[in-house]
Tab-separated table of C-alpha atoms and ligand atoms in Angstrom:
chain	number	residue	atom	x	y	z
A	3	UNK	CA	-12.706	-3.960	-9.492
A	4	UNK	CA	-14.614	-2.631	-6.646
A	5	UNK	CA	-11.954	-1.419	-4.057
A	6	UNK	CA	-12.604	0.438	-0.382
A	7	UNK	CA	-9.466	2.517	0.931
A	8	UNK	CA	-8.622	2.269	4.526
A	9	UNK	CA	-6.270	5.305	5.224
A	10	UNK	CA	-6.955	8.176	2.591
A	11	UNK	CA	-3.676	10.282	3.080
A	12	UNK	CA	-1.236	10.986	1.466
A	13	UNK	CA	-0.380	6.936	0.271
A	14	UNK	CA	-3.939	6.404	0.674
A	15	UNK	CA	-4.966	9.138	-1.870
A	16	UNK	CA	-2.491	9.092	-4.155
A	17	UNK	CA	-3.416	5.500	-5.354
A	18	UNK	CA	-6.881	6.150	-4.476
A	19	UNK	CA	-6.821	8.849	-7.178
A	20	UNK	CA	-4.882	6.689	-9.577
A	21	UNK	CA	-6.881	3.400	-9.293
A	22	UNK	CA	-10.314	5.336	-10.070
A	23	UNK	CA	-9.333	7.229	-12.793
A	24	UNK	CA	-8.058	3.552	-14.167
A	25	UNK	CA	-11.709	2.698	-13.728
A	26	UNK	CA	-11.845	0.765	-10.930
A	27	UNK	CA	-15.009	1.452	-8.551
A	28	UNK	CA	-13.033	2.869	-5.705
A	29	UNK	CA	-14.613	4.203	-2.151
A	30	UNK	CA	-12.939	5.834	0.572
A	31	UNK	CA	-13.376	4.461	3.738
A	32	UNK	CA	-14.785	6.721	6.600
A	33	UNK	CA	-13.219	5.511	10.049
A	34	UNK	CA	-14.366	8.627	11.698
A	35	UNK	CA	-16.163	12.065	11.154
A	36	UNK	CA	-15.082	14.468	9.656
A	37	UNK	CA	-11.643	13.080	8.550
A	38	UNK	CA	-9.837	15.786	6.323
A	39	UNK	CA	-7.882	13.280	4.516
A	40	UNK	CA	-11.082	11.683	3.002
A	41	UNK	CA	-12.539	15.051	2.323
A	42	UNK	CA	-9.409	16.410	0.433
A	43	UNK	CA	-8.830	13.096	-1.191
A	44	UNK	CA	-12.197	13.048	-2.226
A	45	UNK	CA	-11.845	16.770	-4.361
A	46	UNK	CA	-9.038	15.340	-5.988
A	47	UNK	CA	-11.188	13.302	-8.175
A	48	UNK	CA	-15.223	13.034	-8.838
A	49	UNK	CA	-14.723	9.565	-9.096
A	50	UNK	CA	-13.851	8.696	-6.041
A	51	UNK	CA	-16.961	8.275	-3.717
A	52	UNK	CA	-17.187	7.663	0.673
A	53	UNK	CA	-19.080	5.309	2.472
A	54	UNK	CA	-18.984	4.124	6.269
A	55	UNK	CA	-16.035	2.094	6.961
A	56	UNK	CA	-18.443	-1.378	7.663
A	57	UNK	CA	-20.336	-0.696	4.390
A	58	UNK	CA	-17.365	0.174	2.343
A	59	UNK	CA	-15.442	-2.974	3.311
A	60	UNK	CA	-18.495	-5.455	2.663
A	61	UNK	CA	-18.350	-4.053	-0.673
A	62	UNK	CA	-15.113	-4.535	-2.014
A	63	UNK	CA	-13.114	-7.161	-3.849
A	64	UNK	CA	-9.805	-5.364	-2.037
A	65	UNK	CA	-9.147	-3.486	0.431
A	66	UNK	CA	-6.410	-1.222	1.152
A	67	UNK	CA	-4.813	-0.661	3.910
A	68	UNK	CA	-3.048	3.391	4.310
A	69	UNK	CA	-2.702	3.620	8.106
A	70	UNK	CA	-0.570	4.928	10.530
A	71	UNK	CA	1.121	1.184	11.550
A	72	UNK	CA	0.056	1.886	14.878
A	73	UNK	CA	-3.118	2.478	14.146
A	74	UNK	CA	-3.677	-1.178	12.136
A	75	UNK	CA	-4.302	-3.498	14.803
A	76	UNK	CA	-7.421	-1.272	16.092
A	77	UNK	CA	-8.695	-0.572	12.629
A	78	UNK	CA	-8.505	-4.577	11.241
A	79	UNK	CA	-9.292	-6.452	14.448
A	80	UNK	CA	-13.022	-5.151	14.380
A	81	UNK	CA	-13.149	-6.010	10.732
A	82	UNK	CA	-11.432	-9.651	11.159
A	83	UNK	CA	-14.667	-11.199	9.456
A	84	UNK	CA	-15.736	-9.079	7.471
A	85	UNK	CA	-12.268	-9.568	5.727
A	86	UNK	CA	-12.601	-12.923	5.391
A	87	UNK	CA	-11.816	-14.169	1.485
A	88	UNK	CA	-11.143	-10.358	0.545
A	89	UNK	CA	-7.762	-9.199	-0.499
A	90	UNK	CA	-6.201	-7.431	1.917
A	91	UNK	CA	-3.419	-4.826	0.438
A	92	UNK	CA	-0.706	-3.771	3.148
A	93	UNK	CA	0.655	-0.810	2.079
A	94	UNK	CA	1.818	0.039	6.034
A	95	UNK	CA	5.430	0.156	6.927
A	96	UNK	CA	5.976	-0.457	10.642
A	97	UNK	CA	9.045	1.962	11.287
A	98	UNK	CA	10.562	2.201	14.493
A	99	UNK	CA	12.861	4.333	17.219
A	100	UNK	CA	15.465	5.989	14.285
A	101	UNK	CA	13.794	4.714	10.666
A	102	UNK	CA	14.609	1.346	12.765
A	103	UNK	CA	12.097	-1.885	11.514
A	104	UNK	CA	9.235	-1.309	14.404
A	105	UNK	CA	8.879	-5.274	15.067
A	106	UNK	CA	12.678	-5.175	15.894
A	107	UNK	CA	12.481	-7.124	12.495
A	108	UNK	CA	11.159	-10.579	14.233
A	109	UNK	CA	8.530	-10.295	12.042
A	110	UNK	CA	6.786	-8.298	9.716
A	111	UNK	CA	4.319	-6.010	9.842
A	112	UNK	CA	2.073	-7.762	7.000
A	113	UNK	CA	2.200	-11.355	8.475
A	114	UNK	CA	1.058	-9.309	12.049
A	115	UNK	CA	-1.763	-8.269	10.147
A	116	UNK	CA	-2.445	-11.448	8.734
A	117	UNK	CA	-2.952	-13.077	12.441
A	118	UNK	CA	-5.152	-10.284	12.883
A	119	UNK	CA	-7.372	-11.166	10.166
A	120	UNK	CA	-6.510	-14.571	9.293
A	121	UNK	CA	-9.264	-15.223	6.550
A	122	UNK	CA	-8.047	-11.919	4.646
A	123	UNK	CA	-5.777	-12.759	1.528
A	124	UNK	CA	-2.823	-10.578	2.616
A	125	UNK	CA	-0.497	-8.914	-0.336
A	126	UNK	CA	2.450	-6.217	0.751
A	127	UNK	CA	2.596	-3.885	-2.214
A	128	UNK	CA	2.643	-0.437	-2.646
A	129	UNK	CA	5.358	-0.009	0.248
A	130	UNK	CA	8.849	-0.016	-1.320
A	131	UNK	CA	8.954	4.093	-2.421
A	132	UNK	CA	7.315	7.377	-0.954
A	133	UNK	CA	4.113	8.799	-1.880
A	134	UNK	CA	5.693	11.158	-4.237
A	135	UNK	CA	6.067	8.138	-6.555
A	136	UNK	CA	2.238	7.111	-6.287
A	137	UNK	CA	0.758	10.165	-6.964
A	138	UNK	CA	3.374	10.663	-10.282
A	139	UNK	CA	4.892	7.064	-11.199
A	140	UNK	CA	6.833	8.229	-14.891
A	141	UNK	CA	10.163	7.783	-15.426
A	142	UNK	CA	9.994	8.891	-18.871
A	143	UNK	CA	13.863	8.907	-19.393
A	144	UNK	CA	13.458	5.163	-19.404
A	145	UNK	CA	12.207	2.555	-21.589
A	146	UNK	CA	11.663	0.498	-18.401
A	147	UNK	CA	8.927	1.123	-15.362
A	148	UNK	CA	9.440	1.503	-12.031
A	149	UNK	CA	9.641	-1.857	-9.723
A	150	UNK	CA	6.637	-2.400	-7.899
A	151	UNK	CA	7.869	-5.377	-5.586
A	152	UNK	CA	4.826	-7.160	-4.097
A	153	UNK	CA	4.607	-10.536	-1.678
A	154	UNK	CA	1.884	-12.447	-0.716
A	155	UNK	CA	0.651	-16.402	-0.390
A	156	UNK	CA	-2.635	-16.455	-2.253
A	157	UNK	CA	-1.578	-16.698	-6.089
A	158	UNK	CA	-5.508	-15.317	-6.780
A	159	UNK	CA	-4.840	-12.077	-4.872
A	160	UNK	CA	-1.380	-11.632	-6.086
A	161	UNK	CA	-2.583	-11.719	-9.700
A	162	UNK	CA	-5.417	-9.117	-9.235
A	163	UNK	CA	-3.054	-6.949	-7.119
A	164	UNK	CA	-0.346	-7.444	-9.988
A	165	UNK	CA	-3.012	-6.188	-12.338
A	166	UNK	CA	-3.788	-2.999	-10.140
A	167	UNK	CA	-0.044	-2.361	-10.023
A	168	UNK	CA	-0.143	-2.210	-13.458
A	169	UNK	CA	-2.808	0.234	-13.729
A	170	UNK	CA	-0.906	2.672	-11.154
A	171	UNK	CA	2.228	2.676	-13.834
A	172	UNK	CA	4.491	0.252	-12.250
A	173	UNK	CA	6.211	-3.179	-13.254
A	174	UNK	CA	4.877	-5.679	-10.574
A	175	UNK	CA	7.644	-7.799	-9.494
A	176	UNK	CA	6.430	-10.925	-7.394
A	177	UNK	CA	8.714	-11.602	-5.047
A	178	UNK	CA	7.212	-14.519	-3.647
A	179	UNK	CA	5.142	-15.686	0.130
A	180	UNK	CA	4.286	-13.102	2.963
A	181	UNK	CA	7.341	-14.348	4.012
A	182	UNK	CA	9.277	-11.664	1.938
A	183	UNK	CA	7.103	-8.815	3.678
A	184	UNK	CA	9.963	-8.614	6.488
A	185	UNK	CA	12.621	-7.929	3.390
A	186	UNK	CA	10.024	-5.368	1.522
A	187	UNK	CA	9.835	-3.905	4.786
A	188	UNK	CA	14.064	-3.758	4.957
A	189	UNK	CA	13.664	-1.999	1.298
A	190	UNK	CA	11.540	0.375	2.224
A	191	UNK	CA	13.680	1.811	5.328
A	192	UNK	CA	16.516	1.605	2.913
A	193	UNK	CA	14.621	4.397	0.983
A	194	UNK	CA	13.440	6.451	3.740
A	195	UNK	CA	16.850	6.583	4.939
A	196	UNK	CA	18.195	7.424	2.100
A	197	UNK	CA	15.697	9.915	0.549
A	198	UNK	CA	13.702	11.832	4.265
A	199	UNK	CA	16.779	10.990	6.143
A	200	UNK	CA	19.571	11.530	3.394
A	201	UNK	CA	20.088	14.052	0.561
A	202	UNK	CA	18.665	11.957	-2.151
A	203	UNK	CA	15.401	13.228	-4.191
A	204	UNK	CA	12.135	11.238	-3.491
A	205	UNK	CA	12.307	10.578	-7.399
A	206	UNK	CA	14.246	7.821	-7.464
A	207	UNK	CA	12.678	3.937	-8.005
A	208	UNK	CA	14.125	0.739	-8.545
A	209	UNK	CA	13.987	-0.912	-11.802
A	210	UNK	CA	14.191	-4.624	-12.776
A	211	UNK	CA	16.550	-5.438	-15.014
A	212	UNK	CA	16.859	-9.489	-16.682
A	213	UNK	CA	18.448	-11.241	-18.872
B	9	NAP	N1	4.258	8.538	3.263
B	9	NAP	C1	4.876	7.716	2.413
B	9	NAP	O1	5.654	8.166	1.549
B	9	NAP	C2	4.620	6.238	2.488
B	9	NAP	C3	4.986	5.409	1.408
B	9	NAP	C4	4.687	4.056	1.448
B	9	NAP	C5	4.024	3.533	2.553
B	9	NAP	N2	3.694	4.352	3.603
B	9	NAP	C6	2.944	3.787	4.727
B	9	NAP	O2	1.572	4.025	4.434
B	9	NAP	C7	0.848	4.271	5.625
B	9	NAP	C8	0.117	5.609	5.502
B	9	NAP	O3	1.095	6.648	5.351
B	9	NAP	P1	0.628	8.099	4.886
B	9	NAP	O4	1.868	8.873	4.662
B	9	NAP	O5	-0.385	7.988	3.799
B	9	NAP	O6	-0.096	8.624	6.224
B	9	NAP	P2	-1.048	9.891	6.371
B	9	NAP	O7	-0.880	10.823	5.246
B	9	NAP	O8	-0.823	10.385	7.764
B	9	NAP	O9	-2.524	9.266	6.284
B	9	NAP	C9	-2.978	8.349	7.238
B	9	NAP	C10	-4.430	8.004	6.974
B	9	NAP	O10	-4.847	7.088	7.996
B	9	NAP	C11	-5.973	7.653	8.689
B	9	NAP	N3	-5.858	7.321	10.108
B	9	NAP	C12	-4.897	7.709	10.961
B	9	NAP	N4	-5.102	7.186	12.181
B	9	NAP	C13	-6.218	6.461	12.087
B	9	NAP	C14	-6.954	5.711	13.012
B	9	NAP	N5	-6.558	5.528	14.274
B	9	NAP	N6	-8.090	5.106	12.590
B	9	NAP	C15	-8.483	5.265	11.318
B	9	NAP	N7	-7.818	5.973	10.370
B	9	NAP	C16	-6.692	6.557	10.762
B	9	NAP	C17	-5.915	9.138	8.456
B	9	NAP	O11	-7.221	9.659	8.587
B	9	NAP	P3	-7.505	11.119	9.199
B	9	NAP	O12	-7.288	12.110	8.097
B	9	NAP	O13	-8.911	11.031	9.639
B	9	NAP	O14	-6.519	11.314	10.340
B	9	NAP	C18	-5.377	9.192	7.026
B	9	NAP	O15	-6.429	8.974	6.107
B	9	NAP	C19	1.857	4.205	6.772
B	9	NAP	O16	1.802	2.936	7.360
B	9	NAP	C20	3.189	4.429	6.076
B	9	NAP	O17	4.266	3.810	6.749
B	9	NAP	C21	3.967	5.696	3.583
């Protein structure tokens, strides 16, 4: 799949990294000169390639989204169109005052950025754990893979995102419409507090268990 990364730090890269050496044809994004996250990302792997942030999004099938939250609304609203029909993969967390939800959780982040580009096919995934699981996804106590919970309303997207999650070494779990993005967003603070805020080690996931 030919994906463009908006945001090439440390989420950014990590999957970046993982996603090309799966294959896929995967360009980094350059929103402005001389960014040291692309440059650095880009020595992690000779796979990985850069193009100017215009040409690199009318290129791809997906693109990812790895920005700052505040940063998204300045990055996306220039590229409303040129989203149109692409998938659009949130992987921002909008955090506020105290690891508080930064929409006051009214709404979330992803279906923000779906007003913003309202032709883009918006999936949440990628959010739920810190970097430190991206960039090294084995559990290899367990028989099981980590969770990779993921939300979105276009069943296409979801399906080639599910696919991509795969490829990074993670179950994908649907969890259903962009509607859920508020309660990804819930998990995720759940982790920061209790891993950057708490005592616990960044290597712990979630894991879905059925029967
Ligand atoms: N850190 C985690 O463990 C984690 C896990 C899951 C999700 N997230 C979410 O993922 C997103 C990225 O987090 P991160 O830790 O990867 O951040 P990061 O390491 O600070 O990287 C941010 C990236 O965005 C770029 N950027 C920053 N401001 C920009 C702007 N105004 N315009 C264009 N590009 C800009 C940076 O480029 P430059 O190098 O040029 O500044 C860099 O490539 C956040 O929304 C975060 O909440 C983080």
């Amino acid at each position: 799949m030919k994906i463009t990364f908006i945001g090439a730090g440390n989420v950014g890269a990590a999957l970046a990294v993982r996603l090309a050496e799966a294959g896929h044809e995967v360009v980094l994004a350059e929103t402005r000169d001389g960014s040291a996250s692309v440059a650095k990302a880009l020595g992690r792997s000779s796979r990985l390639t850069a193009k100017p942030l215009e040409e690199a999004v009318a290129g791809a099938e997906a693109v990812f989204l790895a920005t700052p939250f505040s940063a998204n609304e300045g990055i996306v609203r220039p590229l409303a169109d040129a989203l149109a029909g692409r998938v659009l993969v949130d992987c921002t967390n909008p955090v506020g005052p105290g690891l508080s939800h930064g929409l006051r959780s009214e709404r979330s982040g992803s279906e923000l950025l779906q007003s913003i580009a309202p032709g883009a096919r918006v999936v949440k995934a990628f959010t739920i754990y810190g970097y430190e699981n991206l960039d090294d996804p084995r559990y290899p106590a367990y028989a099981v893979k980590p969770a990779m919970l993921f939300c979105g309303d276009d069943a296409a997207a979801k399906e080639a995102v599910s696919e991509l999650i795969a490829d990074c070494g993670f179950e994908a779990v649907d969890v259903g419409g962009l509607v859920q993005a508020l309660h990804l967003e819930h998990m995720t603070l759940l982790w920061v507090r209790m891993v950057r805020a708490g005592k616990q080690s960044p290597n712990l996931v979630w894991a879905a268990l059925r029967r």
